[in-house]
């Protein structure tokens, strides 16, 4: 397994392509402005995409999901509790989104600055929601196989209702977890946007994040990578002591 990383020009959201040894792959969190580069890289490497996955429904992580999925002829998979967000990327971001297609709001400004047409959002045509319970971070995992890579979708609500961790295990003793906006290096995601919930986030951190394999490499939705051993020891929201 290896990972290809792309940073979207809007809010610097990370898009990750998870590549198995046999060329199978999944794309995680294609934010605004990355679709062309991701599609070109997949074609150049002769990869076989299976799906577009999103960690949560905020527009900085999903803006290009529909267009890219159509180009690659694959479905978009998102936790059921966040599926509604992909129909309304502006309205589900609260003050950050502003009015639909409003170039004066924070999202509209960021899109315009990056050269992205605020009217060009492409709603996913093949949306495959998974999961059910919007509040229980202990709800059942969903698992897919991508070549030798086992991809486990683990519900981790708090930043949004359907926030999801993607646990990657290629059987090589080096697990990876894509944390979206739940966990960052040294901190955690905000809970003050619509659908965010501080107490639920606290439960997610306690019952889900703190129980992850300490060996796991942490690949967050923004900023530098880390590892769970470091986060468990030093992240003030997780540190044991």
PDB file of N, CA and C in Angstrom, residues 138-218:
ATOM      1  N   UNK A 138     -20.016   4.180  18.647  1.00  0.00           N
ATOM      2  CA  UNK A 138     -19.662   2.760  18.751  1.00  0.00           C
ATOM      3  C   UNK A 138     -20.472   1.910  17.784  1.00  0.00           C
ATOM      4  N   UNK A 139     -21.159   2.566  16.845  1.00  0.00           N
ATOM      5  CA  UNK A 139     -21.962   1.819  15.882  1.00  0.00           C
ATOM      6  C   UNK A 139     -21.052   0.978  14.987  1.00  0.00           C
ATOM      7  N   UNK A 140     -21.630   0.002  14.325  1.00  0.00           N
ATOM      8  CA  UNK A 140     -20.857  -1.022  13.631  1.00  0.00           C
ATOM      9  C   UNK A 140     -19.972  -0.449  12.525  1.00  0.00           C
ATOM     10  N   UNK A 141     -18.759  -1.011  12.424  1.00  0.00           N
ATOM     11  CA  UNK A 141     -17.856  -0.658  11.342  1.00  0.00           C
ATOM     12  C   UNK A 141     -18.399  -1.171  10.010  1.00  0.00           C
ATOM     13  N   UNK A 142     -17.950  -0.533   8.928  1.00  0.00           N
ATOM     14  CA  UNK A 142     -18.219  -1.004   7.573  1.00  0.00           C
ATOM     15  C   UNK A 142     -16.863  -1.262   6.930  1.00  0.00           C
ATOM     16  N   UNK A 143     -16.711  -2.402   6.265  1.00  0.00           N
ATOM     17  CA  UNK A 143     -15.409  -2.811   5.744  1.00  0.00           C
ATOM     18  C   UNK A 143     -15.474  -3.073   4.247  1.00  0.00           C
ATOM     19  N   UNK A 144     -14.435  -2.597   3.533  1.00  0.00           N
ATOM     20  CA  UNK A 144     -14.256  -2.914   2.119  1.00  0.00           C
ATOM     21  C   UNK A 144     -12.844  -3.438   1.916  1.00  0.00           C
ATOM     22  N   UNK A 145     -12.650  -4.209   0.864  1.00  0.00           N
ATOM     23  CA  UNK A 145     -11.330  -4.695   0.500  1.00  0.00           C
ATOM     24  C   UNK A 145     -10.894  -4.014  -0.781  1.00  0.00           C
ATOM     25  N   UNK A 146      -9.697  -3.422  -0.763  1.00  0.00           N
ATOM     26  CA  UNK A 146      -9.118  -2.769  -1.938  1.00  0.00           C
ATOM     27  C   UNK A 146      -7.757  -3.413  -2.158  1.00  0.00           C
ATOM     28  N   UNK A 147      -7.687  -4.376  -3.054  1.00  0.00           N
ATOM     29  CA  UNK A 147      -6.462  -5.156  -3.176  1.00  0.00           C
ATOM     30  C   UNK A 147      -6.154  -5.815  -1.851  1.00  0.00           C
ATOM     31  N   UNK A 148      -4.911  -5.653  -1.403  1.00  0.00           N
ATOM     32  CA  UNK A 148      -4.520  -6.218  -0.102  1.00  0.00           C
ATOM     33  C   UNK A 148      -4.898  -5.331   1.070  1.00  0.00           C
ATOM     34  N   UNK A 149      -5.472  -4.176   0.796  1.00  0.00           N
ATOM     35  CA  UNK A 149      -5.771  -3.199   1.841  1.00  0.00           C
ATOM     36  C   UNK A 149      -7.199  -3.387   2.357  1.00  0.00           C
ATOM     37  N   UNK A 150      -7.310  -3.625   3.648  1.00  0.00           N
ATOM     38  CA  UNK A 150      -8.616  -3.635   4.293  1.00  0.00           C
ATOM     39  C   UNK A 150      -8.936  -2.214   4.732  1.00  0.00           C
ATOM     40  N   UNK A 151     -10.043  -1.686   4.257  1.00  0.00           N
ATOM     41  CA  UNK A 151     -10.479  -0.330   4.592  1.00  0.00           C
ATOM     42  C   UNK A 151     -11.678  -0.447   5.526  1.00  0.00           C
ATOM     43  N   UNK A 152     -11.521   0.058   6.741  1.00  0.00           N
ATOM     44  CA  UNK A 152     -12.593   0.017   7.726  1.00  0.00           C
ATOM     45  C   UNK A 152     -13.108   1.431   7.953  1.00  0.00           C
ATOM     46  N   UNK A 153     -14.394   1.637   7.711  1.00  0.00           N
ATOM     47  CA  UNK A 153     -15.035   2.920   7.996  1.00  0.00           C
ATOM     48  C   UNK A 153     -15.588   2.863   9.412  1.00  0.00           C
ATOM     49  N   UNK A 154     -15.075   3.732  10.272  1.00  0.00           N
ATOM     50  CA  UNK A 154     -15.488   3.741  11.680  1.00  0.00           C
ATOM     51  C   UNK A 154     -16.139   5.077  12.014  1.00  0.00           C
ATOM     52  N   UNK A 155     -17.379   5.041  12.414  1.00  0.00           N
ATOM     53  CA  UNK A 155     -18.144   6.240  12.725  1.00  0.00           C
ATOM     54  C   UNK A 155     -17.498   6.991  13.885  1.00  0.00           C
ATOM     55  N   UNK A 156     -17.322   8.298  13.711  1.00  0.00           N
ATOM     56  CA  UNK A 156     -16.655   9.128  14.717  1.00  0.00           C
ATOM     57  C   UNK A 156     -17.326  10.497  14.778  1.00  0.00           C
ATOM     58  N   UNK A 157     -18.600  10.569  15.176  1.00  0.00           N
ATOM     59  CA  UNK A 157     -19.344  11.831  15.147  1.00  0.00           C
ATOM     60  C   UNK A 157     -18.829  12.844  16.162  1.00  0.00           C
ATOM     61  N   UNK A 158     -19.199  14.090  15.916  1.00  0.00           N
ATOM     62  CA  UNK A 158     -18.805  15.184  16.802  1.00  0.00           C
ATOM     63  C   UNK A 158     -18.475  16.428  16.008  1.00  0.00           C
ATOM     64  N   UNK A 159     -17.587  16.302  15.030  1.00  0.00           N
ATOM     65  CA  UNK A 159     -17.329  17.414  14.108  1.00  0.00           C
ATOM     66  C   UNK A 159     -18.546  17.591  13.210  1.00  0.00           C
ATOM     67  N   UNK A 160     -19.049  16.493  12.676  1.00  0.00           N
ATOM     68  CA  UNK A 160     -20.354  16.420  12.021  1.00  0.00           C
ATOM     69  C   UNK A 160     -21.017  15.129  12.490  1.00  0.00           C
ATOM     70  N   UNK A 161     -22.292  14.984  12.141  1.00  0.00           N
ATOM     71  CA  UNK A 161     -23.033  13.805  12.575  1.00  0.00           C
ATOM     72  C   UNK A 161     -22.471  12.511  11.988  1.00  0.00           C
ATOM     73  N   UNK A 162     -21.972  12.595  10.767  1.00  0.00           N
ATOM     74  CA  UNK A 162     -21.511  11.392  10.083  1.00  0.00           C
ATOM     75  C   UNK A 162     -20.012  11.295   9.912  1.00  0.00           C
ATOM     76  N   UNK A 163     -19.252  12.075  10.660  1.00  0.00           N
ATOM     77  CA  UNK A 163     -17.794  12.011  10.534  1.00  0.00           C
ATOM     78  C   UNK A 163     -17.308  10.575  10.681  1.00  0.00           C
ATOM     79  N   UNK A 164     -16.325  10.235   9.858  1.00  0.00           N
ATOM     80  CA  UNK A 164     -15.864   8.854   9.748  1.00  0.00           C
ATOM     81  C   UNK A 164     -14.344   8.804   9.707  1.00  0.00           C
ATOM     82  N   UNK A 165     -13.771   7.845  10.426  1.00  0.00           N
ATOM     83  CA  UNK A 165     -12.357   7.521  10.300  1.00  0.00           C
ATOM     84  C   UNK A 165     -12.231   6.373   9.310  1.00  0.00           C
ATOM     85  N   UNK A 166     -11.208   6.408   8.469  1.00  0.00           N
ATOM     86  CA  UNK A 166     -10.917   5.281   7.591  1.00  0.00           C
ATOM     87  C   UNK A 166      -9.621   4.633   8.047  1.00  0.00           C
ATOM     88  N   UNK A 167      -9.741   3.408   8.565  1.00  0.00           N
ATOM     89  CA  UNK A 167      -8.601   2.648   9.047  1.00  0.00           C
ATOM     90  C   UNK A 167      -8.098   1.768   7.911  1.00  0.00           C
ATOM     91  N   UNK A 168      -6.805   1.864   7.626  1.00  0.00           N
ATOM     92  CA  UNK A 168      -6.202   1.141   6.507  1.00  0.00           C
ATOM     93  C   UNK A 168      -5.214   0.117   7.040  1.00  0.00           C
ATOM     94  N   UNK A 169      -5.361  -1.133   6.618  1.00  0.00           N
ATOM     95  CA  UNK A 169      -4.471  -2.198   7.059  1.00  0.00           C
ATOM     96  C   UNK A 169      -4.092  -3.054   5.858  1.00  0.00           C
ATOM     97  N   UNK A 170      -2.813  -2.992   5.487  1.00  0.00           N
ATOM     98  CA  UNK A 170      -2.320  -3.775   4.356  1.00  0.00           C
ATOM     99  C   UNK A 170      -1.632  -5.053   4.807  1.00  0.00           C
ATOM    100  N   UNK A 171      -1.720  -5.358   6.107  1.00  0.00           N
ATOM    101  CA  UNK A 171      -1.110  -6.567   6.621  1.00  0.00           C
ATOM    102  C   UNK A 171       0.391  -6.495   6.766  1.00  0.00           C
ATOM    103  N   UNK A 172       0.943  -5.277   6.751  1.00  0.00           N
ATOM    104  CA  UNK A 172       2.395  -5.113   6.843  1.00  0.00           C
ATOM    105  C   UNK A 172       2.843  -4.599   8.201  1.00  0.00           C
ATOM    106  N   UNK A 173       1.927  -4.553   9.161  1.00  0.00           N
ATOM    107  CA  UNK A 173       2.286  -4.091  10.499  1.00  0.00           C
ATOM    108  C   UNK A 173       2.346  -2.593  10.655  1.00  0.00           C
ATOM    109  N   UNK A 174       1.964  -1.844   9.611  1.00  0.00           N
ATOM    110  CA  UNK A 174       1.967  -0.388   9.690  1.00  0.00           C
ATOM    111  C   UNK A 174       0.589   0.152   9.337  1.00  0.00           C
ATOM    112  N   UNK A 175      -0.325   0.164  10.306  1.00  0.00           N
ATOM    113  CA  UNK A 175      -1.668   0.679  10.032  1.00  0.00           C
ATOM    114  C   UNK A 175      -1.653   2.186   9.815  1.00  0.00           C
ATOM    115  N   UNK A 176      -2.655   2.650   9.113  1.00  0.00           N
ATOM    116  CA  UNK A 176      -2.832   4.076   8.828  1.00  0.00           C
ATOM    117  C   UNK A 176      -4.275   4.424   9.142  1.00  0.00           C
ATOM    118  N   UNK A 177      -4.508   5.624   9.666  1.00  0.00           N
ATOM    119  CA  UNK A 177      -5.875   6.081   9.874  1.00  0.00           C
ATOM    120  C   UNK A 177      -6.038   7.465   9.265  1.00  0.00           C
ATOM    121  N   UNK A 178      -7.019   7.598   8.385  1.00  0.00           N
ATOM    122  CA  UNK A 178      -7.381   8.886   7.797  1.00  0.00           C
ATOM    123  C   UNK A 178      -8.454   9.484   8.690  1.00  0.00           C
ATOM    124  N   UNK A 179      -8.143  10.606   9.324  1.00  0.00           N
ATOM    125  CA  UNK A 179      -8.996  11.114  10.401  1.00  0.00           C
ATOM    126  C   UNK A 179      -9.882  12.280  10.002  1.00  0.00           C
ATOM    127  N   UNK A 180      -9.804  12.752   8.763  1.00  0.00           N
ATOM    128  CA  UNK A 180     -10.644  13.876   8.368  1.00  0.00           C
ATOM    129  C   UNK A 180     -10.452  15.051   9.295  1.00  0.00           C
ATOM    130  N   UNK A 181     -11.562  15.601   9.797  1.00  0.00           N
ATOM    131  CA  UNK A 181     -11.486  16.737  10.719  1.00  0.00           C
ATOM    132  C   UNK A 181     -11.819  16.326  12.152  1.00  0.00           C
ATOM    133  N   UNK A 182     -11.675  15.041  12.464  1.00  0.00           N
ATOM    134  CA  UNK A 182     -11.869  14.588  13.842  1.00  0.00           C
ATOM    135  C   UNK A 182     -10.607  14.815  14.660  1.00  0.00           C
ATOM    136  N   UNK A 183      -9.470  14.378  14.141  1.00  0.00           N
ATOM    137  CA  UNK A 183      -8.194  14.463  14.855  1.00  0.00           C
ATOM    138  C   UNK A 183      -7.142  15.074  13.952  1.00  0.00           C
ATOM    139  N   UNK A 184      -6.445  16.084  14.471  1.00  0.00           N
ATOM    140  CA  UNK A 184      -5.298  16.686  13.805  1.00  0.00           C
ATOM    141  C   UNK A 184      -4.055  16.458  14.657  1.00  0.00           C
ATOM    142  N   UNK A 185      -2.901  16.772  14.113  1.00  0.00           N
ATOM    143  CA  UNK A 185      -1.672  16.694  14.894  1.00  0.00           C
ATOM    144  C   UNK A 185      -1.747  17.721  16.019  1.00  0.00           C
ATOM    145  N   UNK A 186      -1.866  17.260  17.242  1.00  0.00           N
ATOM    146  CA  UNK A 186      -1.854  18.141  18.400  1.00  0.00           C
ATOM    147  C   UNK A 186      -3.176  18.751  18.784  1.00  0.00           C
ATOM    148  N   UNK A 187      -4.225  18.496  18.032  1.00  0.00           N
ATOM    149  CA  UNK A 187      -5.515  19.094  18.372  1.00  0.00           C
ATOM    150  C   UNK A 187      -6.643  18.263  17.761  1.00  0.00           C
ATOM    151  N   UNK A 188      -7.864  18.799  17.775  1.00  0.00           N
ATOM    152  CA  UNK A 188      -9.022  18.097  17.229  1.00  0.00           C
ATOM    153  C   UNK A 188      -9.847  19.063  16.392  1.00  0.00           C
ATOM    154  N   UNK A 189     -10.864  18.529  15.729  1.00  0.00           N
ATOM    155  CA  UNK A 189     -11.735  19.354  14.907  1.00  0.00           C
ATOM    156  C   UNK A 189     -12.721  20.169  15.720  1.00  0.00           C
ATOM    157  N   UNK A 190     -13.199  21.235  15.124  1.00  0.00           N
ATOM    158  CA  UNK A 190     -14.149  22.123  15.786  1.00  0.00           C
ATOM    159  C   UNK A 190     -15.527  21.471  15.859  1.00  0.00           C
ATOM    160  N   UNK A 191     -16.321  21.945  16.807  1.00  0.00           N
ATOM    161  CA  UNK A 191     -17.669  21.393  16.985  1.00  0.00           C
ATOM    162  C   UNK A 191     -18.741  22.474  16.949  1.00  0.00           C
ATOM    163  N   UNK A 192     -18.379  23.684  16.489  1.00  0.00           N
ATOM    164  CA  UNK A 192     -19.305  24.805  16.541  1.00  0.00           C
ATOM    165  C   UNK A 192     -20.036  25.062  15.228  1.00  0.00           C
ATOM    166  N   UNK A 193     -19.829  24.230  14.215  1.00  0.00           N
ATOM    167  CA  UNK A 193     -20.565  24.370  12.967  1.00  0.00           C
ATOM    168  C   UNK A 193     -21.837  23.523  13.031  1.00  0.00           C
ATOM    169  N   UNK A 194     -22.816  23.771  12.160  1.00  0.00           N
ATOM    170  CA  UNK A 194     -24.049  22.981  12.203  1.00  0.00           C
ATOM    171  C   UNK A 194     -23.768  21.481  12.162  1.00  0.00           C
ATOM    172  N   UNK A 195     -24.391  20.761  13.088  1.00  0.00           N
ATOM    173  CA  UNK A 195     -24.173  19.321  13.184  1.00  0.00           C
ATOM    174  C   UNK A 195     -23.042  18.929  14.100  1.00  0.00           C
ATOM    175  N   UNK A 196     -22.240  19.904  14.530  1.00  0.00           N
ATOM    176  CA  UNK A 196     -21.181  19.620  15.489  1.00  0.00           C
ATOM    177  C   UNK A 196     -21.755  19.487  16.886  1.00  0.00           C
ATOM    178  N   UNK A 197     -21.073  18.714  17.732  1.00  0.00           N
ATOM    179  CA  UNK A 197     -21.589  18.469  19.076  1.00  0.00           C
ATOM    180  C   UNK A 197     -20.422  18.146  19.998  1.00  0.00           C
ATOM    181  N   UNK A 198     -20.154  19.048  20.953  1.00  0.00           N
ATOM    182  CA  UNK A 198     -19.026  18.873  21.857  1.00  0.00           C
ATOM    183  C   UNK A 198     -19.080  17.608  22.688  1.00  0.00           C
ATOM    184  N   UNK A 199     -20.195  17.322  23.376  1.00  0.00           N
ATOM    185  CA  UNK A 199     -20.265  16.092  24.172  1.00  0.00           C
ATOM    186  C   UNK A 199     -20.120  14.824  23.332  1.00  0.00           C
ATOM    187  N   UNK A 200     -20.698  14.824  22.131  1.00  0.00           N
ATOM    188  CA  UNK A 200     -20.544  13.648  21.273  1.00  0.00           C
ATOM    189  C   UNK A 200     -19.097  13.519  20.815  1.00  0.00           C
ATOM    190  N   UNK A 201     -18.448  14.638  20.505  1.00  0.00           N
ATOM    191  CA  UNK A 201     -17.035  14.591  20.141  1.00  0.00           C
ATOM    192  C   UNK A 201     -16.207  14.026  21.289  1.00  0.00           C
ATOM    193  N   UNK A 202     -16.502  14.453  22.517  1.00  0.00           N
ATOM    194  CA  UNK A 202     -15.759  13.938  23.670  1.00  0.00           C
ATOM    195  C   UNK A 202     -15.909  12.426  23.780  1.00  0.00           C
ATOM    196  N   UNK A 203     -17.106  11.932  23.514  1.00  0.00           N
ATOM    197  CA  UNK A 203     -17.335  10.491  23.575  1.00  0.00           C
ATOM    198  C   UNK A 203     -16.590   9.778  22.450  1.00  0.00           C
ATOM    199  N   UNK A 204     -16.582  10.379  21.266  1.00  0.00           N
ATOM    200  CA  UNK A 204     -15.819   9.810  20.155  1.00  0.00           C
ATOM    201  C   UNK A 204     -14.341   9.724  20.496  1.00  0.00           C
ATOM    202  N   UNK A 205     -13.803  10.793  21.074  1.00  0.00           N
ATOM    203  CA  UNK A 205     -12.381  10.790  21.423  1.00  0.00           C
ATOM    204  C   UNK A 205     -12.075   9.698  22.437  1.00  0.00           C
ATOM    205  N   UNK A 206     -12.968   9.532  23.392  1.00  0.00           N
ATOM    206  CA  UNK A 206     -12.750   8.538  24.452  1.00  0.00           C
ATOM    207  C   UNK A 206     -12.956   7.109  23.952  1.00  0.00           C
ATOM    208  N   UNK A 207     -14.046   6.887  23.220  1.00  0.00           N
ATOM    209  CA  UNK A 207     -14.449   5.525  22.887  1.00  0.00           C
ATOM    210  C   UNK A 207     -13.903   5.025  21.556  1.00  0.00           C
ATOM    211  N   UNK A 208     -13.494   5.935  20.686  1.00  0.00           N
ATOM    212  CA  UNK A 208     -13.038   5.537  19.356  1.00  0.00           C
ATOM    213  C   UNK A 208     -11.580   5.914  19.138  1.00  0.00           C
ATOM    214  N   UNK A 209     -11.280   7.213  19.184  1.00  0.00           N
ATOM    215  CA  UNK A 209      -9.942   7.674  18.831  1.00  0.00           C
ATOM    216  C   UNK A 209      -8.897   7.162  19.812  1.00  0.00           C
ATOM    217  N   UNK A 210      -9.156   7.271  21.093  1.00  0.00           N
ATOM    218  CA  UNK A 210      -8.164   6.866  22.092  1.00  0.00           C
ATOM    219  C   UNK A 210      -7.891   5.369  22.077  1.00  0.00           C
ATOM    220  N   UNK A 211      -8.736   4.608  21.401  1.00  0.00           N
ATOM    221  CA  UNK A 211      -8.559   3.156  21.345  1.00  0.00           C
ATOM    222  C   UNK A 211      -7.904   2.691  20.048  1.00  0.00           C
ATOM    223  N   UNK A 212      -7.510   3.624  19.204  1.00  0.00           N
ATOM    224  CA  UNK A 212      -6.840   3.250  17.964  1.00  0.00           C
ATOM    225  C   UNK A 212      -5.453   2.688  18.253  1.00  0.00           C
ATOM    226  N   UNK A 213      -4.955   1.889  17.331  1.00  0.00           N
ATOM    227  CA  UNK A 213      -3.636   1.273  17.458  1.00  0.00           C
ATOM    228  C   UNK A 213      -2.563   2.356  17.598  1.00  0.00           C
ATOM    229  N   UNK A 214      -1.753   2.332  18.658  1.00  0.00           N
ATOM    230  CA  UNK A 214      -0.711   3.356  18.824  1.00  0.00           C
ATOM    231  C   UNK A 214       0.297   3.384  17.680  1.00  0.00           C
ATOM    232  N   UNK A 215       0.404   2.297  16.930  1.00  0.00           N
ATOM    233  CA  UNK A 215       1.346   2.253  15.807  1.00  0.00           C
ATOM    234  C   UNK A 215       0.827   3.002  14.588  1.00  0.00           C
ATOM    235  N   UNK A 216      -0.445   3.340  14.579  1.00  0.00           N
ATOM    236  CA  UNK A 216      -1.066   3.881  13.374  1.00  0.00           C
ATOM    237  C   UNK A 216      -0.517   5.251  13.004  1.00  0.00           C
ATOM    238  N   UNK A 217      -0.215   5.425  11.734  1.00  0.00           N
ATOM    239  CA  UNK A 217       0.099   6.744  11.185  1.00  0.00           C
ATOM    240  C   UNK A 217      -1.208   7.511  11.056  1.00  0.00           C
ATOM    241  N   UNK A 218      -1.210   8.754  11.510  1.00  0.00           N
ATOM    242  CA  UNK A 218      -2.398   9.604  11.451  1.00  0.00           C
ATOM    243  C   UNK A 218      -2.275  10.547  10.255  1.00  0.00           C
TER     244      UNK A 218
END
